[in-house]
Structures are given as structure tokens and as C-alpha cells.
CSV table of C-alpha atoms in Angstrom, one decimal:
chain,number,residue,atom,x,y,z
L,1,UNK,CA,190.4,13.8,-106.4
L,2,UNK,CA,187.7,13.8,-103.7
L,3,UNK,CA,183.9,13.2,-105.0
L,4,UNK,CA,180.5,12.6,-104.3
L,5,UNK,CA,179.5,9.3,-104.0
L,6,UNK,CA,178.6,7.7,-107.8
L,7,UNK,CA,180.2,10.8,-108.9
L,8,UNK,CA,182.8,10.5,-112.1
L,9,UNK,CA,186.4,10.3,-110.4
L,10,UNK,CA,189.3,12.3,-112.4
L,11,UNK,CA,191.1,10.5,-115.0
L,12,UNK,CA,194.1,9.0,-113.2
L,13,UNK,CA,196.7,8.9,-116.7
L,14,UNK,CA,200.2,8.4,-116.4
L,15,UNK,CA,203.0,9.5,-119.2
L,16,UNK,CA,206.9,8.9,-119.4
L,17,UNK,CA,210.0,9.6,-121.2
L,18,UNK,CA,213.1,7.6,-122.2
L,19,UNK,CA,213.7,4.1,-121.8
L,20,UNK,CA,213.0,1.9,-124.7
L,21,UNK,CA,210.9,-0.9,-126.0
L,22,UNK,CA,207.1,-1.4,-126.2
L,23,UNK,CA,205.6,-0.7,-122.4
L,24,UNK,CA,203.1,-2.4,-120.6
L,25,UNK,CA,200.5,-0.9,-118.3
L,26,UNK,CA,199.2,-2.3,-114.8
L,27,UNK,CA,197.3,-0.1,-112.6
L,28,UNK,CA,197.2,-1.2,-108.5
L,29,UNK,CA,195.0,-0.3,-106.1
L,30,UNK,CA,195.7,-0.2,-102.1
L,31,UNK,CA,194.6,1.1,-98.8
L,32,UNK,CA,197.6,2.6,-97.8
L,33,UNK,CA,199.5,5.7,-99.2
L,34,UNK,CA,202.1,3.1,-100.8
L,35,UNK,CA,203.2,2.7,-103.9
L,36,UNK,CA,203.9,-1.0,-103.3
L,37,UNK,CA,202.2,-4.1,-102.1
L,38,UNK,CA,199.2,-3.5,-103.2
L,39,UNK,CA,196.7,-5.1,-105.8
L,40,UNK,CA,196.7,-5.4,-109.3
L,41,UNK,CA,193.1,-4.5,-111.2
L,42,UNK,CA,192.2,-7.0,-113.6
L,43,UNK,CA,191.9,-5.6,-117.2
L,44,UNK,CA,193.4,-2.1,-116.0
L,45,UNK,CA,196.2,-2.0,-118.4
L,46,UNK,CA,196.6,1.3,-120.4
L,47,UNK,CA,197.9,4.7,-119.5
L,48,UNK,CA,194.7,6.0,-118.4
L,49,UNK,CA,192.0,4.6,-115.7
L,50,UNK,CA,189.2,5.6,-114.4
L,51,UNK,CA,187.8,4.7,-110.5
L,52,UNK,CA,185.1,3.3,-109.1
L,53,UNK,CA,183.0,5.8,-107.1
L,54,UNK,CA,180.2,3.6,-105.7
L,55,UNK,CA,181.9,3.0,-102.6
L,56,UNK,CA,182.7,5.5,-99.7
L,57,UNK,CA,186.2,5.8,-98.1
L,58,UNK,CA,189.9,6.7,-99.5
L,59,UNK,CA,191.6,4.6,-101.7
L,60,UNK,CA,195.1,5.0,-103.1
L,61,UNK,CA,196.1,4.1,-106.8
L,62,UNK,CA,199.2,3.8,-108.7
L,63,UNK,CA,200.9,2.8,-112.6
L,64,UNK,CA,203.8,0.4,-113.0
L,65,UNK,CA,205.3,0.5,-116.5
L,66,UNK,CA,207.4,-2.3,-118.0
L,67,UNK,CA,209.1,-2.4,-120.8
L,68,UNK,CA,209.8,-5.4,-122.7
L,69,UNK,CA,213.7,-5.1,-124.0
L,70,UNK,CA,216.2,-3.1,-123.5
L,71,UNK,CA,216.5,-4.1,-120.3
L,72,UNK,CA,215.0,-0.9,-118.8
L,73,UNK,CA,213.8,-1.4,-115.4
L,74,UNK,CA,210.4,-1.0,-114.5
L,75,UNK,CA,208.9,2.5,-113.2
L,76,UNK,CA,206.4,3.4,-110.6
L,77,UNK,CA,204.1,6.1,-110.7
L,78,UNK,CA,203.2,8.2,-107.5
L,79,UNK,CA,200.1,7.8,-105.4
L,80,UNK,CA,196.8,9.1,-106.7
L,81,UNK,CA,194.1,9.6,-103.8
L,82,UNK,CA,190.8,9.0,-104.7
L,83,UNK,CA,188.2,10.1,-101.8
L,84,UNK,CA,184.4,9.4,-102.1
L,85,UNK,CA,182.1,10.9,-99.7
L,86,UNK,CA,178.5,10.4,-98.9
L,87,UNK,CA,176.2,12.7,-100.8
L,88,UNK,CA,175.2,16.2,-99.1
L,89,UNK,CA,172.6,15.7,-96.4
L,90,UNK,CA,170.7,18.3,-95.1
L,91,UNK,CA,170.1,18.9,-90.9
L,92,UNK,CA,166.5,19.0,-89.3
L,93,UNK,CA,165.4,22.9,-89.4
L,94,UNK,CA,164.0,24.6,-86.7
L,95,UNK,CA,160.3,24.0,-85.7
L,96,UNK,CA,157.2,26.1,-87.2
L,97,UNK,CA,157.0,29.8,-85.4
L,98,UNK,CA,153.8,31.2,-84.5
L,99,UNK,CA,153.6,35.3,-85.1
L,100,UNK,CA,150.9,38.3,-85.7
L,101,UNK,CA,150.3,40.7,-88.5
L,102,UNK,CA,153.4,42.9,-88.7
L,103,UNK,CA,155.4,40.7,-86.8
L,104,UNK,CA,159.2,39.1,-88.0
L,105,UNK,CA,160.2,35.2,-88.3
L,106,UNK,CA,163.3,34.6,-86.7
L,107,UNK,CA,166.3,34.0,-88.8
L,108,UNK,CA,165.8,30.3,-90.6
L,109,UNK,CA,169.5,28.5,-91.0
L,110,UNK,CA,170.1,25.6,-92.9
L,111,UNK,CA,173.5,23.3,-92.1
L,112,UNK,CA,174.1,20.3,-93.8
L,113,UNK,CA,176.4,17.0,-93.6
L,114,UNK,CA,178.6,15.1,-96.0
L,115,UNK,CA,179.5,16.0,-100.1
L,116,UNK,CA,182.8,17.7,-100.8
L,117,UNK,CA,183.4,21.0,-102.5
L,118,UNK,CA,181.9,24.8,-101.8
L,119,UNK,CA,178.4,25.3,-101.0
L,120,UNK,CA,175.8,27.5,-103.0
L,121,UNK,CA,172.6,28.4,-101.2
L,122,UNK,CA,169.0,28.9,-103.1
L,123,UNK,CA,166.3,30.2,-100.9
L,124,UNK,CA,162.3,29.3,-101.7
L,125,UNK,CA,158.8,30.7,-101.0
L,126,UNK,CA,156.0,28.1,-100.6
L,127,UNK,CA,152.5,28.2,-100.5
L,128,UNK,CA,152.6,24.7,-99.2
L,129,UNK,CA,154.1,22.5,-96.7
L,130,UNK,CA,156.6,21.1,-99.4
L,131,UNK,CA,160.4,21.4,-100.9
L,132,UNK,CA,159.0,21.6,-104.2
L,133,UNK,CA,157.5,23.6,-106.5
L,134,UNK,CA,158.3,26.7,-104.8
L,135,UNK,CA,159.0,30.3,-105.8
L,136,UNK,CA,163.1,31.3,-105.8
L,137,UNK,CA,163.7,34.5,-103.7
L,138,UNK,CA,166.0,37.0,-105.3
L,139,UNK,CA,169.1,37.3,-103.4
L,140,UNK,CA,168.8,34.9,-101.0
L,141,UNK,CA,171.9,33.4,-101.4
L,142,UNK,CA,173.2,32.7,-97.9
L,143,UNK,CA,172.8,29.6,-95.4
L,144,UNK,CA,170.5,32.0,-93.3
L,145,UNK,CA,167.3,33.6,-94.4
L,146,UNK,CA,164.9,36.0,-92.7
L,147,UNK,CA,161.8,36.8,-94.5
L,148,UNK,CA,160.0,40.5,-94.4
L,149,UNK,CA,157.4,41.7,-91.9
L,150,UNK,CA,154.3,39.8,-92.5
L,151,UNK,CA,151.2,41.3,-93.6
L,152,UNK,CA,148.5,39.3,-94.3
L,153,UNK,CA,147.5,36.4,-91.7
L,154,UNK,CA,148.2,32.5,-93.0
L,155,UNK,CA,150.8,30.0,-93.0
L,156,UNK,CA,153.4,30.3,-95.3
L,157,UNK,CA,156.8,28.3,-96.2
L,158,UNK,CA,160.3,28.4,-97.1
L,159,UNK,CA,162.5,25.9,-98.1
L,160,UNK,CA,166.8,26.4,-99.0
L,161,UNK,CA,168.3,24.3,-102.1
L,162,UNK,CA,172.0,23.9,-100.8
L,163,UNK,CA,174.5,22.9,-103.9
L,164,UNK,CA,178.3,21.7,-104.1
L,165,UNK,CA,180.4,22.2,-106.5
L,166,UNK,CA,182.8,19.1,-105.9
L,167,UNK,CA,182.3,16.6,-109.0
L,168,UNK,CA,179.4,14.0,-108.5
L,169,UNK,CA,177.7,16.1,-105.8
L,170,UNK,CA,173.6,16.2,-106.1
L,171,UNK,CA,171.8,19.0,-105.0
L,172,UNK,CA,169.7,18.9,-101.7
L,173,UNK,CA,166.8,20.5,-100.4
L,174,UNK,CA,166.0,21.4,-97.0
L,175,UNK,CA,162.7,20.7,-95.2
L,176,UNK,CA,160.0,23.5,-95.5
L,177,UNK,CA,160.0,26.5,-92.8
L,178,UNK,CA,156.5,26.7,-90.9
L,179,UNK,CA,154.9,30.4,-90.1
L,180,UNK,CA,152.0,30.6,-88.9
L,181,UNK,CA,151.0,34.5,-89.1
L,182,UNK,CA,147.3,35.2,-86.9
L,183,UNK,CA,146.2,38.5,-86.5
L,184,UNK,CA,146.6,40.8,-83.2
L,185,UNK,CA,145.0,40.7,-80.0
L,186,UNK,CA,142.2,43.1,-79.9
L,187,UNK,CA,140.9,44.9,-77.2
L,188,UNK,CA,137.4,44.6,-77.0
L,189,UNK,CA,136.4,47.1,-74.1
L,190,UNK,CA,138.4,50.4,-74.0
L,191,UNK,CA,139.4,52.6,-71.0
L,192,UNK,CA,137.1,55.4,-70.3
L,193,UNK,CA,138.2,58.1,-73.2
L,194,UNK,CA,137.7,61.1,-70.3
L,195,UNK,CA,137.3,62.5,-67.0
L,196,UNK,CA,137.2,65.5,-65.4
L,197,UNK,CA,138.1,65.6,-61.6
L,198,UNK,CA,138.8,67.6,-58.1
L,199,UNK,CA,142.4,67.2,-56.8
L,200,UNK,CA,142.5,64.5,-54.5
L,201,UNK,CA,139.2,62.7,-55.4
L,202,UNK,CA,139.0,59.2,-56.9
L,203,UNK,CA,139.0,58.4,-60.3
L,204,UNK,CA,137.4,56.0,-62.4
L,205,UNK,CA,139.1,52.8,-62.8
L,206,UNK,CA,141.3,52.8,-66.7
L,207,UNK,CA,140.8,48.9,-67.7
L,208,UNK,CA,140.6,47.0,-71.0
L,209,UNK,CA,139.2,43.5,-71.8
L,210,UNK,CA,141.5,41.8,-74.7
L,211,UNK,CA,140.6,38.8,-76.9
L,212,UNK,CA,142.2,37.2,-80.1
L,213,UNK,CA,146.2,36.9,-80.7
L,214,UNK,CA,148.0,33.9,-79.6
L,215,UNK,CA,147.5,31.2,-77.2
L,216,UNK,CA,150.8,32.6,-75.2
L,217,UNK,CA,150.0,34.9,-71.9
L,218,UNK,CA,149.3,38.5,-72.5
L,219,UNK,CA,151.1,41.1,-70.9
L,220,UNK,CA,150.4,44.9,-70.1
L,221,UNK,CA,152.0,48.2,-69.5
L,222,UNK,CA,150.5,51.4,-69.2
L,223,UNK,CA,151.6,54.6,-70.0
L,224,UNK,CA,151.2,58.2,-69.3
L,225,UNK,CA,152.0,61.0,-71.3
L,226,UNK,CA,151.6,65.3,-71.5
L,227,UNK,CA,150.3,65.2,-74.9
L,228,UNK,CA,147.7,63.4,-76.6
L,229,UNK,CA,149.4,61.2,-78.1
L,230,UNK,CA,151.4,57.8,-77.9
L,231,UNK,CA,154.5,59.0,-79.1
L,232,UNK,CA,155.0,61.2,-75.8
L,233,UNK,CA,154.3,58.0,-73.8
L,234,UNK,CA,156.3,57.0,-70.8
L,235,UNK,CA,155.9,53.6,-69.0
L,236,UNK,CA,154.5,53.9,-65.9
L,237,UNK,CA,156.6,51.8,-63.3
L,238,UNK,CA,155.1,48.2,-61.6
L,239,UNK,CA,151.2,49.4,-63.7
L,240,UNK,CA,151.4,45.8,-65.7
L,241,UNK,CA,147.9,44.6,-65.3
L,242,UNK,CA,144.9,45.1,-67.3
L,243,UNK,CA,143.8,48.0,-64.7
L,244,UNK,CA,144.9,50.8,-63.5
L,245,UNK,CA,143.8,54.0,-61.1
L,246,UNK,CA,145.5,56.8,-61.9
L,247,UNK,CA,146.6,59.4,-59.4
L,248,UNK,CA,144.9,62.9,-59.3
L,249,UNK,CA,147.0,64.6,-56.8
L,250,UNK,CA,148.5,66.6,-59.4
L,251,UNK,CA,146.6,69.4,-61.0
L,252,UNK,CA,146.8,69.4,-65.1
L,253,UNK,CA,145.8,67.4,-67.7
L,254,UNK,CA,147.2,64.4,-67.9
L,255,UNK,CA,146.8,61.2,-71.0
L,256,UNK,CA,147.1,57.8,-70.2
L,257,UNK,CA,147.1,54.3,-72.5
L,258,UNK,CA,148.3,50.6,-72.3
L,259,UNK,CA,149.9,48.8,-74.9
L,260,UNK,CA,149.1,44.6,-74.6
L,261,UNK,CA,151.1,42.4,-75.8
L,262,UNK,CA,152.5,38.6,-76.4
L,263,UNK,CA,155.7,36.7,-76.5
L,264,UNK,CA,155.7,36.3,-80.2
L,265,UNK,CA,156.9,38.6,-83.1
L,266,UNK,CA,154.2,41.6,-83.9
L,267,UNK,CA,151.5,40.2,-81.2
L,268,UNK,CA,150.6,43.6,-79.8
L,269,UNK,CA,147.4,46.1,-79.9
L,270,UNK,CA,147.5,49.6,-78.2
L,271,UNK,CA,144.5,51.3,-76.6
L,272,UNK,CA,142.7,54.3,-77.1
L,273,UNK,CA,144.0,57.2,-75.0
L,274,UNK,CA,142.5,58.1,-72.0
L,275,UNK,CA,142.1,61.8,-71.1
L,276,UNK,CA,142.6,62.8,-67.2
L,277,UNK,CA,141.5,66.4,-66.0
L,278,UNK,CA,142.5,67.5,-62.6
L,279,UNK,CA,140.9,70.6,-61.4
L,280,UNK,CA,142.0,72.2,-57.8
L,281,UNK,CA,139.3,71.7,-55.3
L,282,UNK,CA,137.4,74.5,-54.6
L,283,UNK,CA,137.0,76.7,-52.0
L,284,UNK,CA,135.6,79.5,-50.4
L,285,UNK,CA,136.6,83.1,-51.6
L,286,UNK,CA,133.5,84.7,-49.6
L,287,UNK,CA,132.1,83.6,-46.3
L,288,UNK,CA,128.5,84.8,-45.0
L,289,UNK,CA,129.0,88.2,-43.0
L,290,UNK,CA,127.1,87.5,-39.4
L,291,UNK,CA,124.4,90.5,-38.4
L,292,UNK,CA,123.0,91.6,-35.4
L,293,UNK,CA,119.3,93.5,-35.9
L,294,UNK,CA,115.8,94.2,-34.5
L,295,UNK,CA,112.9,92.4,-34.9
L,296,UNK,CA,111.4,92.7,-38.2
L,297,UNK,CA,114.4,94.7,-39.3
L,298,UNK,CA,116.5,94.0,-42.6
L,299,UNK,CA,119.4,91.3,-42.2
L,300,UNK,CA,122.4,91.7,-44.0
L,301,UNK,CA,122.7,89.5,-47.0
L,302,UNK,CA,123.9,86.4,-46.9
L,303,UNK,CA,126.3,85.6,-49.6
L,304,UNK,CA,128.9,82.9,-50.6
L,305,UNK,CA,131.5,83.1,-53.1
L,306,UNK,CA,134.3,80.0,-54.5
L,307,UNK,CA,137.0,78.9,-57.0
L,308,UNK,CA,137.7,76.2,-58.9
């Protein structure tokens, strides 16, 4: 049999046939997978016995029977091995994780070390930084565990019971999983919400002042779409700091928005959407006609007309 440490061994029992006479019992102990030379146990001298399990290692055991006339010879049972292990311990987990509203932990994984037998996995919630007293999560029944999005900023814990199901073996409990969940960056000064421009001219400046979120560096990309709206948005090449001028020698309509965000899960806020009119430049479509006339005489009208 192979147990937990202080764990209840299997009977080792031994039963024969033939031979006659009233038989005697002596059960032997050894370090080697012999069944000869090794040590008789004091008192151990029935059919049945029952090992000692406080001590970790492999130990071999084994039944002579003697019978006392007849003159049958004595008999000698096979080996029984007896293996005690250490009880389960569980690894170090992974260190807290830091994330934002909407954001997902990475996977938690428990491993653990020692025991004997198949595991069984229970997964806990927490409102505290402990293994106990904790909430059981339907389902989770696996060595790894990944919670849902987040919602709500706070810190919140998780914790895995691991089970064996070799004889003797105590359950063990992991350390508790650490998230931290903050909420998002937020932008506190928006990009202008419109212009209206000549080809060619220079635009005001889009830029955005962000606060809040984590303590990791913020990053930025703007975007440019056709429509009003995000989901037409297409990144706008090497445009990764918190300004950007945006061209105007195209004529249209163009929308443009920047989306800031940090290394951890969910940490991410999206500006309002800037509206960019480009109107052609104008121009003349009627010059002033020149005239030539006398003194105190009528000049032709002067007149000017333009597009765009």
C-alpha cells in the first residue's frame, strides 16, 4: 500500500492451506525487497498486522508460518510494500495582480508536492486575505482557475482546496490569490469636438490630459475614421502621443479619437470624437472688369465673385 504519512496502512493478513498442526505466526520487517534476513516485530504474531505509518520511506514486510508437528516445513509469505509519503504540500502562488474595471486576472494555478493518490481541486472566493472561510465556486474543479471580468473596483481573493484520495492524505489549501481591481484612467481634458477648415490650412492641435488608472506608463493611439463612430476606427500609423495634428490636405469630413491605455487587464478610457471639416479654398469665379472713361463719366462696376 502507499499512504499519507499517519495515515492507516492496509491490513497486511496472510492465509494458507494444507500442512498440519497448530501454526505459529511471526511477522518480519526489512529494508530490502527480501523475504529473508530481516527482523522479527516483537508481539506481531497472528495472521493479520497492521504498520506503522508515522515514519516516511518504503518498508518491506513479510509472514513466516510454523507449524508445530507433523513435521511440515515452515512457509514464507511474499513481500508486502508499505510506502509512506509526506502529506500534500501546496507551492507558493503567483503574486497579487493589479487590474481596472472590466479587466481579466490572469489564469491562477495551483501545483502542489508530496501525498499519494489522485488529486481533486475546490476553488474559493474571499472577501479577505485568508484560506478560510471562503465562498466555494461552482465548477471550478480544475488546478487552474480564471475568475470573470471584474466589475466593481476592490480587492478580492481566491484560494484552491487540493484533495487526494490515497488513504491517510489531509486536505490542503492554497495561499489566497490577490486582485486588486481600480478603476480606469480618465481623461480629464478632451480634444476639441469640431472644426471647420480651408484645405491646406492648419488645424487646431487634437490633445487629451489623462489622470487616474494604474501607476504603470500610459500609452496612446489615435485613430481616424469616415463615420462618427469608433467602430469605423483605423489606427493611425507612428500618432502614439497624447497629441496629434491632423492633416487637412484632403477635402471631406473626416472623425478622429484616441484610445489611452495601460499594461494591465481592462486599464483603458477612449476619447470623445473629434469632428474635422475640410472645405476647398476658395477662389475667384469673377474678377473686376477694367474701364476706360471721361471725366465725371460712369465707371463700370466693379464686382467680385468666389467659391468655396
Amino acid at each position: 500500500s502507499e499512504i499519507c504519512l499517519d495515515g492507516t496502512a492496509t491490513l497486511l493478513e496472510v492465509e494458507y492451506k494444507n500442512g498440519t498442526g497448530t501454526p505459529t505466526y511471526q511477522w518480519f520487517t526489512n529494508n530490502t525487497n527480501l523475504n529473508s534476513g530481516g527482523t522479527a516485530i516483537a508481539g506481531e504474531t497472528s495472521n493479520t498486522y497492521i504498520p506503522p505509518t508515522n515514519k516516511e520511506g518504503e518498508i518491506f514486510y513479510y509472514a513466516v508460518i510454523s507449524f508445530s508437528s507433523g513435521g511440515c516445513s515452515e512457509i514464507v509469505s511474499n513481500t508486502a510494500s508499505v510506502i509512506v509519503k509526506p502529506q500534500i504540500t501546496v507551492a507558493p502562488i503567483a503574486a497579487p495582480q493589479t487590474l481596472c474595471v472590466g479587466g481579466t486576472a490572469d489564469e491562477f494555478e495551483v501545483s502542489f508536492s508530496g501525498g499519494t493518490g489522485a488529486p481533486s481541486y475546490k476553488w474559493y472566493s474571499n472577501n479577505a486575505n485568508s484560506n478560510t472561510g471562503g465562498t466555494l465556486i461552482t465548477g471550478a474543479t480544475n488546478k487552474t482557475y480564471t475568475p470573470e471580468a471584474f466589475n466593481t473596483v476592490g480587492n478580492f481573493y481566491f484560494y484552491a482546496e487540493i484533495s487526494l484520495n490515497g488513504n491517510g492524505c489531509s486536505s490542503a489549501f492554497s495561499d489566497a490569490f490577490e486582485i486588486s481591481v481600480i478603476a480606469d484612467p480618465v481623461i480629464d481634458v478632451q480634444p476639441v469636438p469640431a472644426q471647420e477648415l480651408c484645405q491646406s490650412s492648419t488645424p487646431t492641435a487634437l490633445s487629451v490630459t489623462v489622470s487616474g488608472g494604474t501607476s504603470s506608463a500610459k500609452t496612446y493611439q489615435w485613430y481616424k475614421s469616415n463615420t462618427n463612430s469608433i467602430a469605423d476606427g483605423s489606427p493611425i500609423s507612428g500618432e502614439t502621443l497624447d497629441t496629434y495634428s491632423p492633416s487637412t490636405d484632403t477635402v471631406g469630413t473626416f472623425y478622429y479619437y484616441v484610445i489611452v491605455s495601460q499594461a494591465e487587464s481592462g486599464c483603458s478610457v477612449t476619447s470623445i470624437i473629434s469632428e474635422l471639416k475640410v472645405n476647398e479654398a476658395p477662389e475667384f469665379t469673377k474678377q473686376p472688369t477694367s474701364s476706360e472713361i471721361c471725366l465725371d463719366g460712369t465707371a463700370t462696376l466693379l464686382e467680385v465673385e468666389y467659391k468655396n
